[in-house]
CSV table of C-alpha atoms in Angstrom, one decimal:
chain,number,residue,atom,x,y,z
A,5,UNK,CA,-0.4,-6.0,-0.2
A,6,UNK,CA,-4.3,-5.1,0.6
A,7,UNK,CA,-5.7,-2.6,-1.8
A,8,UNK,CA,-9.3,-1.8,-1.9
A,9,UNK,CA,-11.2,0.8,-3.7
A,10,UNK,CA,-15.1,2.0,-4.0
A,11,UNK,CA,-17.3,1.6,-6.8
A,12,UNK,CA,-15.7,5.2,-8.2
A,13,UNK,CA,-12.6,3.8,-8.0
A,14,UNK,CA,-11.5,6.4,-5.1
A,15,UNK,CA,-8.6,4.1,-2.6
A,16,UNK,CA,-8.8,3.9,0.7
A,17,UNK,CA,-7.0,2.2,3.2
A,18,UNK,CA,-7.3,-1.3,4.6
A,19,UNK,CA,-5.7,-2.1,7.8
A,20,UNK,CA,-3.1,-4.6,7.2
A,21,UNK,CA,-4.8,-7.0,10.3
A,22,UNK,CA,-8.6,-7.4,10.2
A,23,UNK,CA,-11.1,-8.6,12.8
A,24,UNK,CA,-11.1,-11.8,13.0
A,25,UNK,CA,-14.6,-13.8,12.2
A,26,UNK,CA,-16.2,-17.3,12.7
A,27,UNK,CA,-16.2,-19.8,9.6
A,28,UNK,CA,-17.1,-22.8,10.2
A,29,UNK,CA,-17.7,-22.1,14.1
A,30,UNK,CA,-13.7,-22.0,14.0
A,31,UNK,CA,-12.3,-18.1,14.4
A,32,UNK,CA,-10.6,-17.2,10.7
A,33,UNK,CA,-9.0,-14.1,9.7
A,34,UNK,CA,-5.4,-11.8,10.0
A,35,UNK,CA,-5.9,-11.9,13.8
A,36,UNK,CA,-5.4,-15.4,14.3
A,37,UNK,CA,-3.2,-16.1,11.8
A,38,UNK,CA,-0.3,-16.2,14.6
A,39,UNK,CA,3.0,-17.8,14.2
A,40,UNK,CA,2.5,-20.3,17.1
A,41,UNK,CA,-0.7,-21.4,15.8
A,42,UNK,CA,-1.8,-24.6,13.9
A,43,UNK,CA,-2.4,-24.4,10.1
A,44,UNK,CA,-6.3,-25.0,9.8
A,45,UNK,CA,-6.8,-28.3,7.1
A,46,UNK,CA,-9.0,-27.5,4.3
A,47,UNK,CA,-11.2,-30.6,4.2
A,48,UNK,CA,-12.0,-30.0,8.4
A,49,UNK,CA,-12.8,-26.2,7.3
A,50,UNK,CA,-15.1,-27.8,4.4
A,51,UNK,CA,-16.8,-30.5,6.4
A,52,UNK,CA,-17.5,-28.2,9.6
A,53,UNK,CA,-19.3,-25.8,6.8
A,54,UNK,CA,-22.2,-26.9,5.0
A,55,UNK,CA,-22.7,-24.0,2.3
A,56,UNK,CA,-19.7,-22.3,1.8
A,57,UNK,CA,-21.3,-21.2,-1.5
A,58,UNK,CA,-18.5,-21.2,-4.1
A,59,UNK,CA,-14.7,-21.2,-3.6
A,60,UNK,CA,-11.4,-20.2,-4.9
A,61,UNK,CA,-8.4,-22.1,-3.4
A,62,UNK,CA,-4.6,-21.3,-5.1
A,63,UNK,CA,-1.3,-22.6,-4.1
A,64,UNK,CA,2.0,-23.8,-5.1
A,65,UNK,CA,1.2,-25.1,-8.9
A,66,UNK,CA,-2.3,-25.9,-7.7
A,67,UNK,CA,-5.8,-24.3,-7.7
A,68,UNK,CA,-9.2,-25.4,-7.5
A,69,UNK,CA,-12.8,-23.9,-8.1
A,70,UNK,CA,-16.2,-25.3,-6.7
A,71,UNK,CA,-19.9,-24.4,-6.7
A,72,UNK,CA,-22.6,-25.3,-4.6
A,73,UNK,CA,-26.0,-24.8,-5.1
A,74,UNK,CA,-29.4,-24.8,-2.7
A,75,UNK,CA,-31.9,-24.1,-5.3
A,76,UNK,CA,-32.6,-26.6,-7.9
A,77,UNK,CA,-31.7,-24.4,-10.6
A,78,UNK,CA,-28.1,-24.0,-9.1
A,79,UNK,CA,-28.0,-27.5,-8.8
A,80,UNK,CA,-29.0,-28.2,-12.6
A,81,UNK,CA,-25.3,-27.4,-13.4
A,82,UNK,CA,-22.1,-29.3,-14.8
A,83,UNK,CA,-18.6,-28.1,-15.4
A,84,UNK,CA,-17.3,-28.4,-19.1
A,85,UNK,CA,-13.7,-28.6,-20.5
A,86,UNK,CA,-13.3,-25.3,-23.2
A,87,UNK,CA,-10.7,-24.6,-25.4
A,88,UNK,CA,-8.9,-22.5,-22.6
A,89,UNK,CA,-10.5,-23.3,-19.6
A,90,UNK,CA,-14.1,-24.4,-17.8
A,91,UNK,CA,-17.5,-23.1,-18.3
A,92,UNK,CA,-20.7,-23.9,-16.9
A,93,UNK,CA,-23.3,-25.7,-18.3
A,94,UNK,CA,-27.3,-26.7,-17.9
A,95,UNK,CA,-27.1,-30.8,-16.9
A,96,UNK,CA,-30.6,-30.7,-18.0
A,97,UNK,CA,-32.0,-28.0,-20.1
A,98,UNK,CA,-35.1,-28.3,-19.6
A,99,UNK,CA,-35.1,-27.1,-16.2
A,100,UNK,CA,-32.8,-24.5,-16.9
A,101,UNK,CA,-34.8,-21.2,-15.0
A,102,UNK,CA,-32.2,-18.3,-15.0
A,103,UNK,CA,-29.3,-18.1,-16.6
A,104,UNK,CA,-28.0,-14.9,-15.7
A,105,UNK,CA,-25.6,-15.8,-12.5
A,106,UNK,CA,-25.2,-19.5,-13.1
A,107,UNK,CA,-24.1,-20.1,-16.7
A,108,UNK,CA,-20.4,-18.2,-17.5
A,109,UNK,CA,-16.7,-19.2,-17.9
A,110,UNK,CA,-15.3,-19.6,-14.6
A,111,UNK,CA,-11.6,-20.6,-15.8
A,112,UNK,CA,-9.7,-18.8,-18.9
A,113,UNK,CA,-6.6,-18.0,-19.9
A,114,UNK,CA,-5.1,-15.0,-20.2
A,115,UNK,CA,-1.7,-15.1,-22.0
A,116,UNK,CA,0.4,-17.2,-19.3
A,117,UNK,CA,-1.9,-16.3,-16.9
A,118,UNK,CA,-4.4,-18.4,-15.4
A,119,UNK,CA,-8.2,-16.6,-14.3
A,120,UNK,CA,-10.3,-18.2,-11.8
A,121,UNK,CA,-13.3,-16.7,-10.9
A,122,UNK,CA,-17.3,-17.5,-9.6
A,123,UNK,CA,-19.0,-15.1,-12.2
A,124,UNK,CA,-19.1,-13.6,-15.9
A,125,UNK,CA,-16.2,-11.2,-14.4
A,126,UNK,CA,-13.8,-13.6,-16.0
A,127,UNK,CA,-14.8,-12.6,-19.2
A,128,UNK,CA,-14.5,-9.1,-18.0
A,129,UNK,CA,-11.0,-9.5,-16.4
A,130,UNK,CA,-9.5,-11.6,-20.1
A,131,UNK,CA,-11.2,-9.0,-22.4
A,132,UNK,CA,-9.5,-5.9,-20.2
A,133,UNK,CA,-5.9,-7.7,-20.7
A,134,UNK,CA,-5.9,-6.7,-16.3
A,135,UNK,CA,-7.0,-8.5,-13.5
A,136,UNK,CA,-7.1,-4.7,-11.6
A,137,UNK,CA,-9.0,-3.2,-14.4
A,138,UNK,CA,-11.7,-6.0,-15.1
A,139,UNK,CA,-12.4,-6.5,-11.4
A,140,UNK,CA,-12.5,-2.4,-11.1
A,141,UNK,CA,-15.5,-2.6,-13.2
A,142,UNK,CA,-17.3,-5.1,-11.6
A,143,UNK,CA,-19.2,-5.3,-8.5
A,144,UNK,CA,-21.5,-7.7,-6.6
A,145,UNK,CA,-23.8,-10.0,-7.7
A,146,UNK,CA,-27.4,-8.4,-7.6
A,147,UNK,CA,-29.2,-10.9,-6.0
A,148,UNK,CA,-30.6,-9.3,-3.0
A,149,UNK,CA,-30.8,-9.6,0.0
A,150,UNK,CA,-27.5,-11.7,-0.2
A,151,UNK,CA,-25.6,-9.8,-2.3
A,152,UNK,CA,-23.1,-12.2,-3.2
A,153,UNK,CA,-19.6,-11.3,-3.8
A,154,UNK,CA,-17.4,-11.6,-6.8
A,155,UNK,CA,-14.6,-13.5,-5.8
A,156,UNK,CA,-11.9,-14.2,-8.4
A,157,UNK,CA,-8.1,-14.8,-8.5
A,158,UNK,CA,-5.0,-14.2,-11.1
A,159,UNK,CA,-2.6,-16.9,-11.3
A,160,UNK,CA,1.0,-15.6,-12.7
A,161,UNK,CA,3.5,-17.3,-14.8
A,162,UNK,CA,6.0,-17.4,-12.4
A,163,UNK,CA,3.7,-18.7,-9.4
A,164,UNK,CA,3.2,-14.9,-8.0
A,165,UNK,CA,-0.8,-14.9,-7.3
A,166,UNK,CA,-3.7,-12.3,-6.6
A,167,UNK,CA,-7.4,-13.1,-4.9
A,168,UNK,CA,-9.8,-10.4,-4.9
A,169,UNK,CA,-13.3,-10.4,-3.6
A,170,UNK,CA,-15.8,-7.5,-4.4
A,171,UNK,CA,-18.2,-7.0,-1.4
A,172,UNK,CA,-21.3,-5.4,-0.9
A,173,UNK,CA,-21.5,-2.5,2.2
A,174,UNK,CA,-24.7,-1.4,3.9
A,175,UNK,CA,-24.6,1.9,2.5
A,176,UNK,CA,-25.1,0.1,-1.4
A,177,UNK,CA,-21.7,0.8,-2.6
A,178,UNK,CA,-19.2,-2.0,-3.4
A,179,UNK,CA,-15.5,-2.6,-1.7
A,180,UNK,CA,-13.4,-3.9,-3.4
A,181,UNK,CA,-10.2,-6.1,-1.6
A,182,UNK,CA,-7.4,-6.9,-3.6
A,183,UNK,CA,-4.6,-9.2,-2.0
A,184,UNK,CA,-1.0,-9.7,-3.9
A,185,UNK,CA,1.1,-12.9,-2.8
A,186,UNK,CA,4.6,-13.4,-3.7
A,187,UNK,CA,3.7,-17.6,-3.8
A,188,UNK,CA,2.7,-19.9,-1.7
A,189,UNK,CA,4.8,-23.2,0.3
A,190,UNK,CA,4.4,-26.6,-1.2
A,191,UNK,CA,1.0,-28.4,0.4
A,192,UNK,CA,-0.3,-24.6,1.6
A,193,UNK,CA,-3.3,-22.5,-0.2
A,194,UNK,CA,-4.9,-19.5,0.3
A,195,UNK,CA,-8.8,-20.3,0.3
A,196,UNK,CA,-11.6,-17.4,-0.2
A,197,UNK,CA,-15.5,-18.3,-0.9
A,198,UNK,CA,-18.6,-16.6,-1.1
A,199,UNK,CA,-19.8,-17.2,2.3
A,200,UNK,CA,-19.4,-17.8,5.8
A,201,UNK,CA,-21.8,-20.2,5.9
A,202,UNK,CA,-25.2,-21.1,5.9
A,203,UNK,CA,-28.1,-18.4,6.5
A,204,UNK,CA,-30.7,-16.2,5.2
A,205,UNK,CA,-29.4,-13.7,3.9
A,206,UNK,CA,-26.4,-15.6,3.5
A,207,UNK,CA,-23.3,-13.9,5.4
A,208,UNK,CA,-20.5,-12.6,2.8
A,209,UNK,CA,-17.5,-14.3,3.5
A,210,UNK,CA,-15.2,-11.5,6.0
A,211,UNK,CA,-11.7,-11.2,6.0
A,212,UNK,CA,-8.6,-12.3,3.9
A,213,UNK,CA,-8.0,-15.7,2.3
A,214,UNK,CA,-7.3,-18.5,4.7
A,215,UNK,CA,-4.2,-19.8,4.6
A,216,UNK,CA,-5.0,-23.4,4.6
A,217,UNK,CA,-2.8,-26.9,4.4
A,218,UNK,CA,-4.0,-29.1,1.2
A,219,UNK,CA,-4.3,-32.8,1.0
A,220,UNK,CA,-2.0,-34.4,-1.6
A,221,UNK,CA,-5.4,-36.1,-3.1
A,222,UNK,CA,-7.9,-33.4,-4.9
A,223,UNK,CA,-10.8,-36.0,-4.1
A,224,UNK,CA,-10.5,-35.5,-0.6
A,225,UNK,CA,-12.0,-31.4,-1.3
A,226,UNK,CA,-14.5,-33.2,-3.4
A,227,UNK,CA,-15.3,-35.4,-0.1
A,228,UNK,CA,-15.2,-32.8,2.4
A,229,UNK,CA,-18.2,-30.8,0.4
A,230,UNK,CA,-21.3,-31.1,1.4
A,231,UNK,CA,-22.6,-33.8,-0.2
A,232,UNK,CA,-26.1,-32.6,-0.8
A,233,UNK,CA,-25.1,-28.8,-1.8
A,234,UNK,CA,-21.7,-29.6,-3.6
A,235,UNK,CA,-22.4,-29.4,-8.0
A,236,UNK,CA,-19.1,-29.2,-9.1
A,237,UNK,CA,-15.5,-28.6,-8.3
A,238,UNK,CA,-12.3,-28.0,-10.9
A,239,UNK,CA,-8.9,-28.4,-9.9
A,240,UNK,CA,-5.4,-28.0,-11.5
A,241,UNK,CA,-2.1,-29.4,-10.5
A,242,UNK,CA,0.6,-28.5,-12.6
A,243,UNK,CA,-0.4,-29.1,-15.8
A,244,UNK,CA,-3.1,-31.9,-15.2
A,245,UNK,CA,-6.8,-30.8,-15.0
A,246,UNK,CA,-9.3,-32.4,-13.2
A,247,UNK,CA,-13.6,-32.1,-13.2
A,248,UNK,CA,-15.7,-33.2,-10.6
A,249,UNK,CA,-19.6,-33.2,-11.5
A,250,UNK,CA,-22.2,-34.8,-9.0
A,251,UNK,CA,-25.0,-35.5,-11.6
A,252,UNK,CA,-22.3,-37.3,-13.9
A,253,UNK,CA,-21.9,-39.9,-10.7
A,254,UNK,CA,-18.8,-38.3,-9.2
């Protein structure tokens, strides 16, 4: 179920099958997504892509969360255990620049539901009570020229999931792509991130969520990330929680 709206909130249509794009140098997207053809491995799509920027990957009793960072103050970042989830934090203080898109919650809880997102929209999404509502009034990050999307994702109670990603168009108004899954198979996720790849701008990421196969071991995501962008990454597996930080030697 694809449902996208504009920034007024008016629907339109999304074909169910999208044009089919290059992450990775490896063509992604609906078209491709054929019966006959091999699941693509997370870790391969990770190592073949040096800035994927940050990422949202859920599957069966699993998710995970990463950032990346280019510019030393996105790098000067740590992931830190709250009371219901994650937030971001300074690893050094003093070199803390702006805060606006780098510090915020990117995992809380709302009720039985878990909320995994790359911005201050979680906040947004738990305060509303509605993953549809808080992501209605939210847009894209305003840091032209990249314009980087708002991804985020909804994880239900009875393993029933949502990823959205809010996406900048040329002519300054935001679409917004909502997409509804009834689960996913043991060992499979559904992978979205910010970007294509490297660049400048840096491309938005096209398409829907990548249906990808996982490895049994969350270190192995850690190890496919580029080691010189990767800052963090989060993970959950069932009910165990692990945190991956570079500067604290992982």
């Amino acid at each position: 179920n694809i449902f996208s709206a504009d920034r007024l909130g008016k629907p339109f249509s999304v074909p169910e099958v999208g044009l089919p794009y290059l992450y990775g140098g490896q063509p992604t997207g609906a078209a491709h997504h054929r019966k006959d053809a091999p699941m693509q491995d997370l870790t391969e799509l990770l190592r073949s892509n040096p800035y994927p920027g940050r990422g949202i990957v859920v599957g069966k009793d699993v998710v995970y969360y990463w950032i990346m960072g280019r510019s030393s103050n996105s790098r000067n970042r740590v992931f830190v255990s709250t009371e219901d989830g994650i937030r971001t934090e300074a690893h050094d203080p003093a070199l803390l620049e702006d805060p606006s898109l780098i510090i915020y919650h990117p995992v809380r809880t709302m009720g039985g539901k878990l909320v995994v997102t790359n911005g201050d929209q979680t906040d947004t999404i738990v305060n509303a009570g509605s993953f549809r509502d808080g992501c209605m009034a939210r847009e894209f990050e305003p840091d032209a020229p990249n314009f980087t999307p708002r991804i985020s994702a909804v994880i239900n109670e009875d393993g029933t999931f949502e990823i959205s990603i809010l996406k900048h168009q040329d002519n300054g108004r935001c679409q917004r792509n909502f997409f509804a899954y009834e689960g996913a198979d043991e060992g499979v996720g559904y992978f979205i991130s910010t970007y294509q790849g490297d660049g400048n701008p840096l491309p938005t990421f096209a398409g829907e969520p990548i249906e990808v196969a996982l490895p049994a071991d969350p270190a192995d995501v850690w190890g496919a990330l580029n080691a010189d962008n990767k800052v963090s990454m989060y993970v959950k597996a069932g009910s165990d929680v692990r945190i991956f930080n570079k500067h604290l030697g992982d």
